[in-house]
Amino acid sequence: MPETGHNTQNARQLLVMMERIRAFEEHAILAAERDKLVLGAIHPSIGQEACAAGVMTHLKRADILLSTHRGHGHTLAKGADPLAMMRELLGRTGGCCGGKGGSMHIADFGVGMLGANGVVGANITIAAGAAHGIKILGQDHIVVDIFGDGAANRGPFLEGINWASVFDLPILFICEDNQYSATTRTSSVTGGPGVAARAEALGLRATVVDGNDAEAVAQVSGEIVARLRGGGGPEFLHAVTYRHTGHTSFDPGAYRPEGEADKEIAANDPIARQRAVLLAMGLGQDVLDAIHSEAQAEMEQVLADAAATPFPPDEAAFADVQDIGSPMQEAY
Amino acid sequence: MPETGHNTQNARQLLVMMERIRAFEEHAILAAERDKLVLGAIHPSIGQEACAAGVMTHLKRADILLSTHRGHGHTLAKGADPLAMMRELLGRTGGCCGGKGGSMHIADFGVGMLGANGVVGANITIAAGAAHGIKILGQDHIVVDIFGDGAANRGPFLEGINWASVFDLPILFICEDNQYSATTRTSSVTGGPGVAARAEALGLRATVVDGNDAEAVAQVSGEIVARLRGGGGPEFLHAVTYRHTGHTSFDPGAYRPEGEADKEIAANDPIARQRAVLLAMGLGQDVLDAIHSEAQAEMEQVLADAAATPFPPDEAAFADVQDIGSPMQEAY
Amino acid sequence: MVKMTYVEASRLAVQEAMTADETVWCVGEDLGRGSVFGQYLGLQAEFGKDRVVDTPISEAAIMGAAFGAAMVGTRPIVEMRFSDFALCATDELVNQIAKARFMFGGQSRAPMVIRKPIGLWRSSAAQHSQSLESWYVHIPGLVVLCPSTPQDNYSMMKAAIACDDPVVYLEHKNIWGLEGEVDTSLEVEIGAASRRREGDDVTIVSWSNTANLSVEAAETLAGQGISAEVIDLRALWPWDKQMVLDSVRKTGRLVVAHEAVAVGGFGAEVVATVAEHGEALKGPVRRLGAPRSLVAYAPNLEDKMRVTVDMIVTAAKETLGK
Amino acid sequence: MVKMTYVEASRLAVQEAMTADETVWCVGEDLGRGSVFGQYLGLQAEFGKDRVVDTPISEAAIMGAAFGAAMVGTRPIVEMRFSDFALCATDELVNQIAKARFMFGGQSRAPMVIRKPIGLWRSSAAQHSQSLESWYVHIPGLVVLCPSTPQDNYSMMKAAIACDDPVVYLEHKNIWGLEGEVDTSLEVEIGAASRRREGDDVTIVSWSNTANLSVEAAETLAGQGISAEVIDLRALWPWDKQMVLDSVRKTGRLVVAHEAVAVGGFGAEVVATVAEHGEALKGPVRRLGAPRSLVAYAPNLEDKMRVTVDMIVTAAKETLGK
Ligand SMILES: Cc1ncc(C[n+]2csc(CCOP(=O)(O)OP(=O)(O)O)c2C)c(N)n1
Ligand SMILES: Cc1ncc(C[n+]2csc(CCOP(=O)(O)OP(=O)(O)O)c2C)c(N)n1
Ligand SMILES: [Mg+2]
Ligand SMILES: [Mg+2]
């Protein structure tokens, strides 16, 4: 068991959040595969919950989060309502984006979650800009941007991180490294010693953490967030984890070496590891089981409720495009 | 005097090339300012000649070079005909691009010079691709790509260098660092320890050299080129120098701190330094003067000849766009 | 004649071209696993990792590097995955690839096929559904192709690979599984449209998947006694003005239909060209395209962006005053 | 009324807007030295480095960061230097900025002015001369403005900064020094065209610097007894269809002239729109734009890409059968 610096209450909260994320996504997959209610692609973060749970414990509502196509967990952990999220995945009224974005564009500005993004790496510059805006406005909250290992090979990685470095912005960039870029092993298409070295070369303090260890993520991200709130410059966190599923819920992930996934899941599932932490702290198996069942029950209900919600009114197809020259007045 | 590892003959060649580059650009500026024959912008490399002269001594005709908007020196050193180049700057028939590219797009494919580029940083990925093509074709020449310090803040820097790293391509990337990005001091907009660290973080071996010392540039680039020819992977060279003029020939460069340019020019002019090297080797001042006068006379003639050349035939406006759907058949 | 799908057709064309010419290679993300839609399935096994190259997620470098490799004498087939992501490589395509030959006074060539799957698929939302063919037509230096059938996706891919110009090759994401007979000996000349159906009453000009919908519409119209001629442009630059003008001269009525946003779409170019040629029309012109709004995730909202068979039928009847 | 140049006019508008609203700021390369054309001269001295921000050469980050800052409540003015370089930030503009509000179901706004100087200047060759306004008109979510006079560059810049939508603001590089009277109390409604000259015989529709050439052409035509009405659209989205249709109804003749490549240019949209509305014309329609070739460096070749006053005059006369 790692040195945690957390009490049981915190450790338990981490597990609860990870169980809720997993249950949410398991139900999202059911919605897609069993119920055929999700027509677009969903990218589950099953196996990667530690980062979402660990980092978000330190963020306030006014702090800002940006994420990727694999962003359900981050969004939920930032405080979004799972029912609004599930409605979004099903394209329904009351979805957090009114059913217009879907899984890849999940966002809840009310809790400071400014969006997942369908373009790999695109949020890196946007997040830097959100931090820039905060600085211009003289506000004191911070920004966290989470992206994948694949994004470190896109130009915006350099441009956005350099930007944060030059303007000394209150932002934490997190590379949630599940070791795959879709079906390609990221190490096979990535030069050099790794993403942390890239960030350092751009002037950021960089930390590497076991991204399957929720306690460790919570601890180091807590320290980083404290530095940011204290006026420290931008930082970088590299959290190594593993994607239990394929790239999308449709993808069996058959390109992975025989046995790799099984081994990783057996050894490094962040939920199993956090359960072990709690058992070692003295919590009973029954408590853990209850946490699990509650999360499952919550998300079962969420899915049922979302499925019972109507599709958006047709007029929504023309709303919120622009004020001037809006298609509501002039569509052609 | 630095350890050179060169004999007098080589040292003299370096001076000759630098004098020719400078004379070429001085005449280009005359053509622009005195004669009003150059209508577009030209970006002189006066003060930066050491890199062009030093590196190109090691390249064969079949080796490939790509450069930037500030590429006259590189192009001349790679073996291009100065008359064809000056005609290009004046937009004339017989210009190396038929008068269609001008200074910013100077290129001579016949000597392996695949183009300057008007978009900062754009050639980094293109150069990596040229090296990739060479590898696919099983050829054994190498590629050199030269860009400025400002280019290290553009996305293609990361993407192109990572590409070369991943595919282990025969390419040398050179950052010819004149310390300015147009009118902005590059250090003020660049995070981290420097461009060499960025290249290293992408997996390249990186070398830093005094970019005003032609001997030193020739020496280290000779070593690098030898490693590349021996099958070594891609490398990076950071050559620090100084731009004696403004950004373009129209720019007085008044934004530079009082005295900075004078001091740099007095202390670090690569031509003056190379003259000192040759004097120390025992060459007479008369020989140096002759080298200078010859270069000046050559380029005076080049300018006169270029100015006497006609503009391209009007039909050239429609030629070499594309074979299929060419504007020569169908312009609207 | 062999029966195959749209995706199989272009895959076969690529495979044959790679076999015939060692300098042809493919470059893009996840190609070793066939890419997103199976366009490259089996090719890495056959040709090796050096000719079917798995890349980092670096669209700018994929485009730029392929161009560099083309300048030194290879013939890359560039995969952009979704045409939307190709926007990350716009400088490379528009400022570099399209302009190099001209800027360098004819010294360089860029024989490249740039594949950018376009179009509405299913619940893919605004960043995975665009059709921007009109952008590329507006850029001198580029050839722009939009195949709509397995036969064309075979023959046009062959022609594109053989072409020495950069070709923007826009397959439609919704018809990968479309089946059809393919004659592998059939050559298509780039720029020649395909008259998918002959008719006398109204000319329907279209391309990409909307050409397939137009054929359906013509069948419906036939059932109502209206004889519609369907022209599938297939190539948008160069495009077959002559076939369109001749047909409009014959029918005196014009509908243009495409999936892209109507405003600033290539349909405007077609209508404007017909207008400039002063063809006398017997009825109003109709131009169908998406409204100037965005593609939403929810299926009912997504549907609002579609040009449907019904809409084409209605438009054709309107040109006839019905 | 104050006499000032085109560049001074927009600079004044920016300066006033920054004074009035603390959340307005400017971001781009070399702004502290005024940027390439002096558009920002003096502003950093007045407002400081935090509100007139000198950036790295990172177009993607300039655009992306400005967007992020807009989402949290600031109002950035984004300088792209040459519209050509803006292509390095196409994903940011088209996939992100234009789509965010819709994709996020109305949760976000992007009140941004994105300045992209367009057009032929002098011997700047193919990578520094483009006019791609038709691209942006085709992208839902964007407002597209093309001011052609000092007055408009003042009033429209004011309107653009006040607008809560992302505005693609296309100044023309060749007229920075153009002088004119500016009434700083004059407000321009985005989407309202400007009737630069009234006339009865032929309607000339244009925008950006070509609108200025069209006014000159109308003067020449007047000398030949032809009364031309010149409509300067100013805004391409939304655009003033009504003024164009009304004018064409009056004159019965139409010339559309712009500097961009004719094929796929916005002129096609104007001609197609008039055709769709079935306006009865008394003569052939003429559409002027650049040939589908590239801008060369040599001045004589560059000139081949220009739409000139003479060409507009000739086209107008052709519509009159003269
Ligand atoms: C610019 C761009 N290129 C390609 C894609 C297609 N794509 C979607 S997710 C993905 C893999 C991303 O890998 P990574 O950044 O590691 O995130 P992960 O999916 O592993 O969470 C790819 C290639 C995209 N969305 N955007
Ligand atoms: C993508 C892009 N952005 C901006 C410019 C305008 N510009 C031309 S040269 C230059 C400065 C480049 O600095 P650096 O890379 O250091 O090269 P140097 O001019 O110093 O040789 C700039 C900003 C451009 N050409 N391309
Ligand atoms: Mg990954
Ligand atoms: Mg520099």
XYZ file of C-alpha atoms in Angstrom, chain A residues 2-3 14 209-210 213-221:
14
model
C 1.411 3.371 -0.991
C 1.952 6.196 1.468
C -11.821 7.887 -4.778
C 2.796 9.079 -11.813
C 1.364 5.590 -11.835
C -2.950 4.262 -8.588
C -5.711 6.637 -7.588
C -4.017 7.434 -4.291
C -0.784 8.430 -6.002
C -2.594 10.490 -8.618
C -4.548 12.265 -5.904
C -1.418 12.967 -3.960
C 0.766 14.384 -6.748
C -2.046 16.268 -8.392
